[in-house]
PDB file of C-alpha atoms and ligand atoms in Angstrom:
ATOM      1  CA  UNK Q   1      67.380  42.338 150.491  1.00 55.00           C
ATOM      2  CA  UNK Q   2      68.131  39.296 149.131  1.00 65.00           C
ATOM      3  CA  UNK Q   3      69.205  39.341 145.297  1.00 81.00           C
ATOM      4  CA  UNK Q   4      67.328  36.811 143.579  1.00 91.00           C
ATOM      5  CA  UNK Q   5      68.994  35.315 140.464  1.00 94.00           C
ATOM      6  CA  UNK Q   6      66.257  33.716 137.715  1.00 97.00           C
ATOM      7  CA  UNK Q   7      66.357  30.340 136.472  1.00 97.00           C
ATOM      8  CA  UNK Q   8      67.032  30.155 132.725  1.00 95.00           C
ATOM      9  CA  UNK Q   9      65.322  27.424 130.382  1.00 95.00           C
ATOM     10  CA  UNK Q  10      65.712  24.567 129.848  1.00 93.00           C
ATOM     11  CA  UNK Q  11      66.246  24.417 133.891  1.00 96.00           C
ATOM     12  CA  UNK Q  12      64.243  21.611 134.885  1.00 97.00           C
ATOM     13  CA  UNK Q  13      63.194  23.515 138.447  1.00 98.00           C
ATOM     14  CA  UNK Q  14      60.959  25.659 135.737  1.00 98.00           C
ATOM     15  CA  UNK Q  15      58.749  22.721 135.268  1.00 98.00           C
ATOM     16  CA  UNK Q  16      57.903  22.511 139.201  1.00 98.00           C
ATOM     17  CA  UNK Q  17      54.300  23.095 140.172  1.00 98.00           C
ATOM     18  CA  UNK Q  18      53.890  25.787 142.752  1.00 98.00           C
ATOM     19  CA  UNK Q  19      52.180  25.337 146.120  1.00 98.00           C
ATOM     20  CA  UNK Q  20      49.337  27.937 147.179  1.00 98.00           C
ATOM     21  CA  UNK Q  21      50.494  30.226 149.595  1.00 98.00           C
ATOM     22  CA  UNK Q  22      48.820  29.250 153.038  1.00 98.00           C
ATOM     23  CA  UNK Q  23      49.383  32.262 154.920  1.00 97.00           C
ATOM     24  CA  UNK Q  24      50.349  35.776 153.570  1.00 98.00           C
ATOM     25  CA  UNK Q  25      53.239  36.933 156.234  1.00 98.00           C
ATOM     26  CA  UNK Q  26      56.318  39.030 156.197  1.00 98.00           C
ATOM     27  CA  UNK Q  27      58.343  36.583 154.591  1.00 98.00           C
ATOM     28  CA  UNK Q  28      55.828  36.461 151.583  1.00 98.00           C
ATOM     29  CA  UNK Q  29      56.095  40.345 151.424  1.00 98.00           C
ATOM     30  CA  UNK Q  30      59.524  40.367 151.639  1.00 97.00           C
ATOM     31  CA  UNK Q  31      59.684  37.880 148.585  1.00 98.00           C
ATOM     32  CA  UNK Q  32      57.293  40.153 146.376  1.00 98.00           C
ATOM     33  CA  UNK Q  33      59.546  42.863 147.150  1.00 97.00           C
ATOM     34  CA  UNK Q  34      62.679  40.897 146.028  1.00 97.00           C
ATOM     35  CA  UNK Q  35      60.897  39.278 142.949  1.00 98.00           C
ATOM     36  CA  UNK Q  36      59.800  43.136 142.104  1.00 97.00           C
ATOM     37  CA  UNK Q  37      63.235  44.415 142.527  1.00 96.00           C
ATOM     38  CA  UNK Q  38      64.538  41.302 140.457  1.00 97.00           C
ATOM     39  CA  UNK Q  39      61.665  41.929 137.594  1.00 97.00           C
ATOM     40  CA  UNK Q  40      62.977  45.710 137.339  1.00 97.00           C
ATOM     41  CA  UNK Q  41      66.663  44.956 137.372  1.00 95.00           C
ATOM     42  CA  UNK Q  42      66.427  42.826 134.612  1.00 95.00           C
ATOM     43  CA  UNK Q  43      64.482  44.832 132.883  1.00 95.00           C
ATOM     44  CA  UNK Q  44      61.205  42.801 132.579  1.00 96.00           C
ATOM     45  CA  UNK Q  45      57.225  43.305 132.837  1.00 97.00           C
ATOM     46  CA  UNK Q  46      56.496  40.145 134.818  1.00 98.00           C
ATOM     47  CA  UNK Q  47      58.138  37.505 137.311  1.00 98.00           C
ATOM     48  CA  UNK Q  48      56.657  34.351 138.609  1.00 98.00           C
ATOM     49  CA  UNK Q  49      58.172  33.166 141.918  1.00 98.00           C
ATOM     50  CA  UNK Q  50      59.000  29.725 140.031  1.00 98.00           C
ATOM     51  CA  UNK Q  51      61.393  31.788 138.046  1.00 98.00           C
ATOM     52  CA  UNK Q  52      63.493  32.602 141.039  1.00 98.00           C
ATOM     53  CA  UNK Q  53      63.370  29.009 142.260  1.00 98.00           C
ATOM     54  CA  UNK Q  54      60.662  29.879 144.780  1.00 98.00           C
ATOM     55  CA  UNK Q  55      58.044  27.577 144.530  1.00 98.00           C
ATOM     56  CA  UNK Q  56      54.999  29.519 145.676  1.00 98.00           C
ATOM     57  CA  UNK Q  57      52.120  30.554 143.837  1.00 98.00           C
ATOM     58  CA  UNK Q  58      53.107  34.287 143.623  1.00 98.00           C
ATOM     59  CA  UNK Q  59      53.326  36.430 140.564  1.00 98.00           C
ATOM     60  CA  UNK Q  60      54.431  40.284 140.000  1.00 98.00           C
ATOM     61  CA  UNK Q  61      53.458  42.131 137.153  1.00 98.00           C
ATOM     62  CA  UNK Q  62      54.052  45.845 135.893  1.00 98.00           C
ATOM     63  CA  UNK Q  63      53.262  46.758 132.056  1.00 97.00           C
ATOM     64  CA  UNK Q  64      52.837  50.312 132.671  1.00 97.00           C
ATOM     65  CA  UNK Q  65      54.962  52.732 130.293  1.00 94.00           C
ATOM     66  CA  UNK Q  66      56.552  54.474 133.377  1.00 94.00           C
ATOM     67  CA  UNK Q  67      57.138  50.879 135.429  1.00 93.00           C
ATOM     68  CA  UNK Q  68      55.476  52.625 138.466  1.00 96.00           C
ATOM     69  CA  UNK Q  69      52.475  50.512 138.696  1.00 97.00           C
ATOM     70  CA  UNK Q  70      53.388  47.293 140.344  1.00 98.00           C
ATOM     71  CA  UNK Q  71      50.760  44.343 140.675  1.00 98.00           C
ATOM     72  CA  UNK Q  72      50.994  41.225 143.112  1.00 98.00           C
ATOM     73  CA  UNK Q  73      49.063  38.508 142.981  1.00 98.00           C
ATOM     74  CA  UNK Q  74      49.122  35.495 145.383  1.00 98.00           C
ATOM     75  CA  UNK Q  75      47.027  32.186 144.770  1.00 98.00           C
ATOM     76  CA  UNK Q  76      46.248  33.955 141.275  1.00 98.00           C
ATOM     77  CA  UNK Q  77      43.117  32.278 139.759  1.00 98.00           C
ATOM     78  CA  UNK Q  78      41.384  33.307 136.315  1.00 98.00           C
ATOM     79  CA  UNK Q  79      37.538  33.834 137.007  1.00 98.00           C
ATOM     80  CA  UNK Q  80      36.740  34.848 133.607  1.00 98.00           C
ATOM     81  CA  UNK Q  81      38.520  35.214 130.215  1.00 98.00           C
ATOM     82  CA  UNK Q  82      36.942  36.684 126.640  1.00 98.00           C
ATOM     83  CA  UNK Q  83      38.092  37.413 123.368  1.00 98.00           C
ATOM     84  CA  UNK Q  84      41.601  36.495 121.662  1.00 98.00           C
ATOM     85  CA  UNK Q  85      44.857  38.068 122.009  1.00 96.00           C
ATOM     86  CA  UNK Q  86      48.080  37.439 120.013  1.00 97.00           C
ATOM     87  CA  UNK Q  87      51.073  39.341 121.259  1.00 96.00           C
ATOM     88  CA  UNK Q  88      55.019  38.664 120.832  1.00 96.00           C
ATOM     89  CA  UNK Q  89      55.866  37.195 124.273  1.00 97.00           C
ATOM     90  CA  UNK Q  90      59.318  37.250 126.065  1.00 97.00           C
ATOM     91  CA  UNK Q  91      60.543  35.638 129.151  1.00 98.00           C
ATOM     92  CA  UNK Q  92      63.248  36.544 131.400  1.00 97.00           C
ATOM     93  CA  UNK Q  93      64.154  32.819 131.741  1.00 97.00           C
ATOM     94  CA  UNK Q  94      64.472  32.314 127.983  1.00 97.00           C
ATOM     95  CA  UNK Q  95      66.420  35.803 127.072  1.00 93.00           C
ATOM     96  CA  UNK Q  96      66.186  36.989 123.633  1.00 92.00           C
ATOM     97  CA  UNK Q  97      63.475  34.481 122.436  1.00 95.00           C
ATOM     98  CA  UNK Q  98      60.067  36.310 121.314  1.00 96.00           C
ATOM     99  CA  UNK Q  99      57.381  34.278 119.840  1.00 96.00           C
ATOM    100  CA  UNK Q 100      53.620  35.016 119.434  1.00 96.00           C
ATOM    101  CA  UNK Q 101      51.010  32.731 121.190  1.00 96.00           C
ATOM    102  CA  UNK Q 102      47.085  32.990 121.373  1.00 96.00           C
ATOM    103  CA  UNK Q 103      45.714  34.090 124.718  1.00 98.00           C
ATOM    104  CA  UNK Q 104      42.664  35.621 125.928  1.00 98.00           C
ATOM    105  CA  UNK Q 105      42.485  38.985 125.299  1.00 98.00           C
ATOM    106  CA  UNK Q 106      40.455  39.864 128.593  1.00 98.00           C
ATOM    107  CA  UNK Q 107      40.636  38.430 132.039  1.00 98.00           C
ATOM    108  CA  UNK Q 108      39.225  38.653 135.218  1.00 98.00           C
ATOM    109  CA  UNK Q 109      41.637  37.536 137.873  1.00 98.00           C
ATOM    110  CA  UNK Q 110      41.094  36.660 141.775  1.00 98.00           C
ATOM    111  CA  UNK Q 111      44.035  36.471 144.147  1.00 98.00           C
ATOM    112  CA  UNK Q 112      45.198  37.636 147.225  1.00 98.00           C
ATOM    113  CA  UNK Q 113      47.127  41.001 147.966  1.00 98.00           C
ATOM    114  CA  UNK Q 114      50.509  41.529 150.045  1.00 97.00           C
ATOM    115  CA  UNK Q 115      47.718  41.736 153.013  1.00 97.00           C
ATOM    116  CA  UNK Q 116      46.153  38.578 152.272  1.00 98.00           C
ATOM    117  CA  UNK Q 117      42.870  40.123 151.301  1.00 98.00           C
ATOM    118  CA  UNK Q 118      41.348  38.434 148.374  1.00 98.00           C
ATOM    119  CA  UNK Q 119      40.484  40.907 145.413  1.00 98.00           C
ATOM    120  CA  UNK Q 120      39.632  40.897 142.081  1.00 98.00           C
ATOM    121  CA  UNK Q 121      41.472  42.517 138.915  1.00 98.00           C
ATOM    122  CA  UNK Q 122      40.282  43.009 135.509  1.00 98.00           C
ATOM    123  CA  UNK Q 123      43.179  43.474 132.480  1.00 98.00           C
ATOM    124  CA  UNK Q 124      43.236  43.383 129.145  1.00 98.00           C
ATOM    125  CA  UNK Q 125      45.614  43.420 126.211  1.00 97.00           C
ATOM    126  CA  UNK Q 126      49.314  43.357 127.021  1.00 97.00           C
ATOM    127  CA  UNK Q 127      48.493  43.223 130.921  1.00 98.00           C
ATOM    128  CA  UNK Q 128      46.158  40.497 130.542  1.00 98.00           C
ATOM    129  CA  UNK Q 129      49.089  38.680 128.351  1.00 98.00           C
ATOM    130  CA  UNK Q 130      51.459  39.169 131.009  1.00 98.00           C
ATOM    131  CA  UNK Q 131      49.554  37.728 133.786  1.00 98.00           C
ATOM    132  CA  UNK Q 132      48.448  34.771 131.911  1.00 98.00           C
ATOM    133  CA  UNK Q 133      52.014  34.154 131.087  1.00 98.00           C
ATOM    134  CA  UNK Q 134      53.364  34.397 134.529  1.00 98.00           C
ATOM    135  CA  UNK Q 135      50.221  32.140 135.864  1.00 98.00           C
ATOM    136  CA  UNK Q 136      51.623  29.391 133.273  1.00 98.00           C
ATOM    137  CA  UNK Q 137      55.098  29.564 135.196  1.00 98.00           C
ATOM    138  CA  UNK Q 138      53.321  28.631 138.539  1.00 98.00           C
ATOM    139  CA  UNK Q 139      51.821  25.296 136.726  1.00 98.00           C
ATOM    140  CA  UNK Q 140      55.354  24.750 135.097  1.00 98.00           C
ATOM    141  CA  UNK Q 141      55.155  25.729 132.097  1.00 98.00           C
ATOM    142  CA  UNK Q 142      57.368  28.098 130.058  1.00 98.00           C
ATOM    143  CA  UNK Q 143      55.943  29.814 127.110  1.00 97.00           C
ATOM    144  CA  UNK Q 144      58.084  28.478 124.572  1.00 96.00           C
ATOM    145  CA  UNK Q 145      56.450  24.884 125.352  1.00 95.00           C
ATOM    146  CA  UNK Q 146      53.518  26.106 123.686  1.00 95.00           C
ATOM    147  CA  UNK Q 147      54.894  26.575 120.336  1.00 96.00           C
ATOM    148  CA  UNK Q 148      55.290  23.634 117.661  1.00 95.00           C
ATOM    149  CA  UNK Q 149      57.950  21.129 118.271  1.00 95.00           C
ATOM    150  CA  UNK Q 150      59.820  22.344 115.262  1.00 95.00           C
ATOM    151  CA  UNK Q 151      60.141  25.967 116.983  1.00 95.00           C
ATOM    152  CA  UNK Q 152      61.154  24.507 120.357  1.00 95.00           C
ATOM    153  CA  UNK Q 153      63.584  22.587 118.540  1.00 95.00           C
ATOM    154  CA  UNK Q 154      65.020  25.763 116.910  1.00 95.00           C
ATOM    155  CA  UNK Q 155      64.872  27.817 120.218  1.00 94.00           C
ATOM    156  CA  UNK Q 156      66.845  24.980 122.176  1.00 93.00           C
ATOM    157  CA  UNK Q 157      69.654  24.897 119.636  1.00 94.00           C
ATOM    158  CA  UNK Q 158      69.656  28.507 119.549  1.00 92.00           C
ATOM    159  CA  UNK Q 159      70.193  28.657 123.177  1.00 91.00           C
ATOM    160  CA  UNK Q 160      72.643  25.986 123.621  1.00 90.00           C
ATOM    161  CA  UNK Q 161      74.784  27.785 120.611  1.00 91.00           C
ATOM    162  CA  UNK Q 162      74.764  30.962 122.768  1.00 88.00           C
ATOM    163  CA  UNK Q 163      75.735  29.043 126.011  1.00 86.00           C
ATOM    164  CA  UNK Q 164      78.637  27.514 124.313  1.00 90.00           C
ATOM    165  CA  UNK Q 165      79.739  31.021 122.628  1.00 90.00           C
ATOM    166  CA  UNK Q 166      79.487  32.357 126.201  1.00 85.00           C
ATOM    167  CA  UNK Q 167      82.076  29.790 127.678  1.00 80.00           C
TER     168      UNK Q 167
HETATM  169 NI1   NI K   1      58.278  34.030 131.403  1.00 71.04          NI
END
């Protein structure tokens, strides 16, 4: 199993728009396994292929308290959204930064599973927010970029300071 490393913001590769998966094959299934392993090891509740520098439309999510409910979505699309949620979000690509963002409270996602079969999934609350967060990565968007300019400047300064301190 390949050990995947996670790109850190502001790495410009995080702005890559991921391509749809044309065929769900063993290589894709292996990538999903490796992504799940990287997510659990971090530890985190979601990971997009973009974050491991593989620019395909794949996300993995597990917001269950026991970390035993892995969901994988290939070529995910939001088909329905409702309500408002505002939860504190974090990101494995932006360690140590937590900010609230406005998202839909309830969503319906259409995607392919690891067998290449289409399915629909309904989520709400934390899981819904997590799926929306990961789907943004596939469009090259990191959550902090949805914050005000001032907040983004502060976050970048904080990350730079931390980088200097670790050198
Ligand atoms: Ni993220």
